[in-house]
Amino acid sequence: MGKVTLIGAGPGAADLITVRGARILSEAQVVLHDALVSEDMFAYCPNALRIEVGKRCGKRSTAQLFINRQLVDLAGKYERVVRLKGGDPMLFGRADEEMQALEAAGIAYEVVPGITAALAAASSIRKPLTKRGVSRSVAFATQAKGKEGVDVELADEAVKADSLVYYMGRDQAAAIAAQLIAAGKPADTAAWVVEAVSTAQERSHGFTLGQMARGDALAWIHPDQPCLLMIGQAFARRAGEQRHPEGLAAFESAA
């Protein structure tokens, strides 16, 4: 049996993968990768067999059970197998299901962390996730599905967090903002959308929570780009701050 390594590719830019991740990727014989992994990333493993097993919201995706079986099967054929995941494997990456499959088959594996999109986005818009006297708690959230497949309300912990970063919330932006306002967050709370962070397609735009609830963010969001919703007063404009080429100028005019 070979060894499987789950590697976090980071938010998009190929040079944001960790040194360890790049080294192990260069030694891989076969790489199962997400749909959003940058093409530039494969310069680290030019001779490896590449298998796309990505998942895209609203588009044809690879079933998780099939990915699990492939990992097990390939570990029986190759010594060095890499499962390359966007962001960090341990955050909304279904790593637990893949690790369980490998453990059940008795296959050795390792996990190499990556930079999750929230951290890259905070750096890109120059807004810390935590801020002394303003934000002492951060929640990473995604929309949950109930038994009937219907979106359910945000968890109390997410609502109460000073800074909330919402993954895969593009289509629910207005509903999420409305829920937060109904739960007591002020309508003038800063609310950012950051798309395709760290890639050539990156865009960002600042709103208020009230504007997001009204549908302004959904009208701006690109329908095919991955995006984050970043909500909280830590993301508000600082006194004397230089204008961001797009986002801060928009936020100033909206405030």
Coordinates of N, CA, C and O in Angstrom, one line a residue, residues 1 4 30-33 49-54 62-78 81-83 98 101-102 107:
M1 N 0.8 -1.2 0.0 CA 0.0 0.0 0.0 C 0.9 1.3 0.0 O 1.9 1.3 0.7
V4 N -1.1 8.2 1.3 CA -1.9 9.3 0.8 C -1.7 10.6 1.6 O -1.6 10.5 2.8
V30 N 0.4 10.5 -8.5 CA -0.9 10.7 -8.9 C -1.5 11.8 -8.0 O -1.3 11.8 -6.8
V31 N -2.3 12.7 -8.6 CA -2.9 13.8 -7.8 C -4.4 13.9 -8.1 O -4.8 14.1 -9.3
L32 N -5.2 13.7 -7.1 CA -6.7 13.9 -7.2 C -6.9 15.4 -6.7 O -6.7 15.7 -5.6
H33 N -7.4 16.2 -7.6 CA -7.5 17.6 -7.2 C -8.9 18.2 -7.4 O -9.7 17.8 -8.2
L49 N 0.2 11.9 -12.7 CA -1.1 11.7 -13.3 C -2.1 12.6 -12.5 O -2.2 12.6 -11.3
R50 N -2.9 13.4 -13.3 CA -3.8 14.3 -12.6 C -5.3 13.8 -12.9 O -5.7 13.5 -14.0
I51 N -6.0 13.8 -11.8 CA -7.4 13.4 -11.9 C -8.3 14.4 -11.2 O -8.1 14.7 -10.0
E52 N -9.2 15.1 -12.0 CA -10.0 16.1 -11.4 C -11.2 15.4 -10.7 O -11.9 14.6 -11.3
V53 N -11.4 15.8 -9.4 CA -12.6 15.3 -8.6 C -13.3 16.4 -7.9 O -13.6 16.3 -6.8
G54 N -13.4 17.5 -8.7 CA -14.0 18.7 -8.0 C -15.5 18.7 -7.8 O -16.2 17.9 -8.4
T62 N -18.1 15.5 -8.7 CA -17.8 14.1 -8.4 C -18.3 13.7 -7.0 O -18.2 14.4 -6.0
A63 N -19.0 12.6 -7.0 CA -19.6 12.1 -5.7 C -18.5 11.8 -4.7 O -17.4 11.3 -5.1
Q64 N -18.7 12.1 -3.5 CA -17.7 11.9 -2.4 C -17.4 10.5 -2.3 O -16.2 10.1 -2.1
L65 N -18.3 9.6 -2.3 CA -18.1 8.1 -2.2 C -17.1 7.6 -3.3 O -16.2 6.8 -3.0
F66 N -17.3 8.2 -4.5 CA -16.4 7.8 -5.6 C -15.0 8.3 -5.3 O -14.0 7.6 -5.6
I67 N -14.8 9.5 -4.8 CA -13.5 10.0 -4.4 C -12.8 9.1 -3.4 O -11.7 8.8 -3.4
N68 N -13.6 8.8 -2.4 CA -13.1 7.9 -1.3 C -12.6 6.6 -1.9 O -11.5 6.1 -1.5
R69 N -13.4 6.0 -2.8 CA -12.9 4.7 -3.4 C -11.7 4.9 -4.2 O -10.8 4.0 -4.2
Q70 N -11.6 6.0 -4.9 CA -10.4 6.3 -5.8 C -9.2 6.4 -4.9 O -8.1 5.9 -5.3
L71 N -9.3 7.1 -3.8 CA -8.1 7.2 -2.9 C -7.6 5.8 -2.5 O -6.4 5.6 -2.5
V72 N -8.5 5.0 -2.1 CA -8.2 3.7 -1.6 C -7.6 2.8 -2.8 O -6.5 2.2 -2.6
D73 N -8.2 2.9 -3.9 CA -7.7 2.1 -5.1 C -6.4 2.5 -5.5 O -5.5 1.7 -5.8
L74 N -6.2 3.9 -5.6 CA -4.9 4.4 -6.1 C -3.8 4.1 -5.1 O -2.6 3.9 -5.5
A75 N -4.1 4.1 -3.8 CA -3.0 3.8 -2.8 C -2.6 2.4 -3.0 O -1.5 2.0 -2.5
G76 N -3.3 1.5 -3.6 CA -2.9 0.1 -3.9 C -2.1 0.0 -5.1 O -1.5 -1.0 -5.4
K77 N -2.0 1.1 -5.9 CA -1.2 1.1 -7.2 C 0.0 2.0 -7.2 O 0.9 1.8 -8.0
Y78 N -0.1 3.0 -6.3 CA 1.0 4.0 -6.3 C 1.6 4.2 -4.9 O 0.8 4.1 -3.9
V81 N 0.4 9.2 -3.3 CA -0.8 9.7 -3.8 C -1.2 11.0 -3.1 O -1.0 11.1 -1.8
V82 N -1.5 12.0 -3.8 CA -1.9 13.3 -3.2 C -3.3 13.6 -3.5 O -3.8 13.5 -4.6
R83 N -4.0 14.0 -2.5 CA -5.4 14.6 -2.6 C -5.2 16.1 -2.4 O -5.0 16.5 -1.2
E98 N -12.9 11.4 3.9 CA -11.7 10.7 3.2 C -10.8 10.0 4.2 O -10.3 8.9 3.9
A101 N -12.3 6.7 5.2 CA -12.2 5.7 4.2 C -10.8 5.1 4.2 O -10.6 3.9 4.1
L102 N -9.8 6.0 4.3 CA -8.4 5.5 4.4 C -8.1 4.7 5.6 O -7.4 3.6 5.5
I107 N -4.8 2.3 5.3 CA -3.9 3.1 4.4 C -3.3 4.2 5.2 O -4.0 5.0 5.8

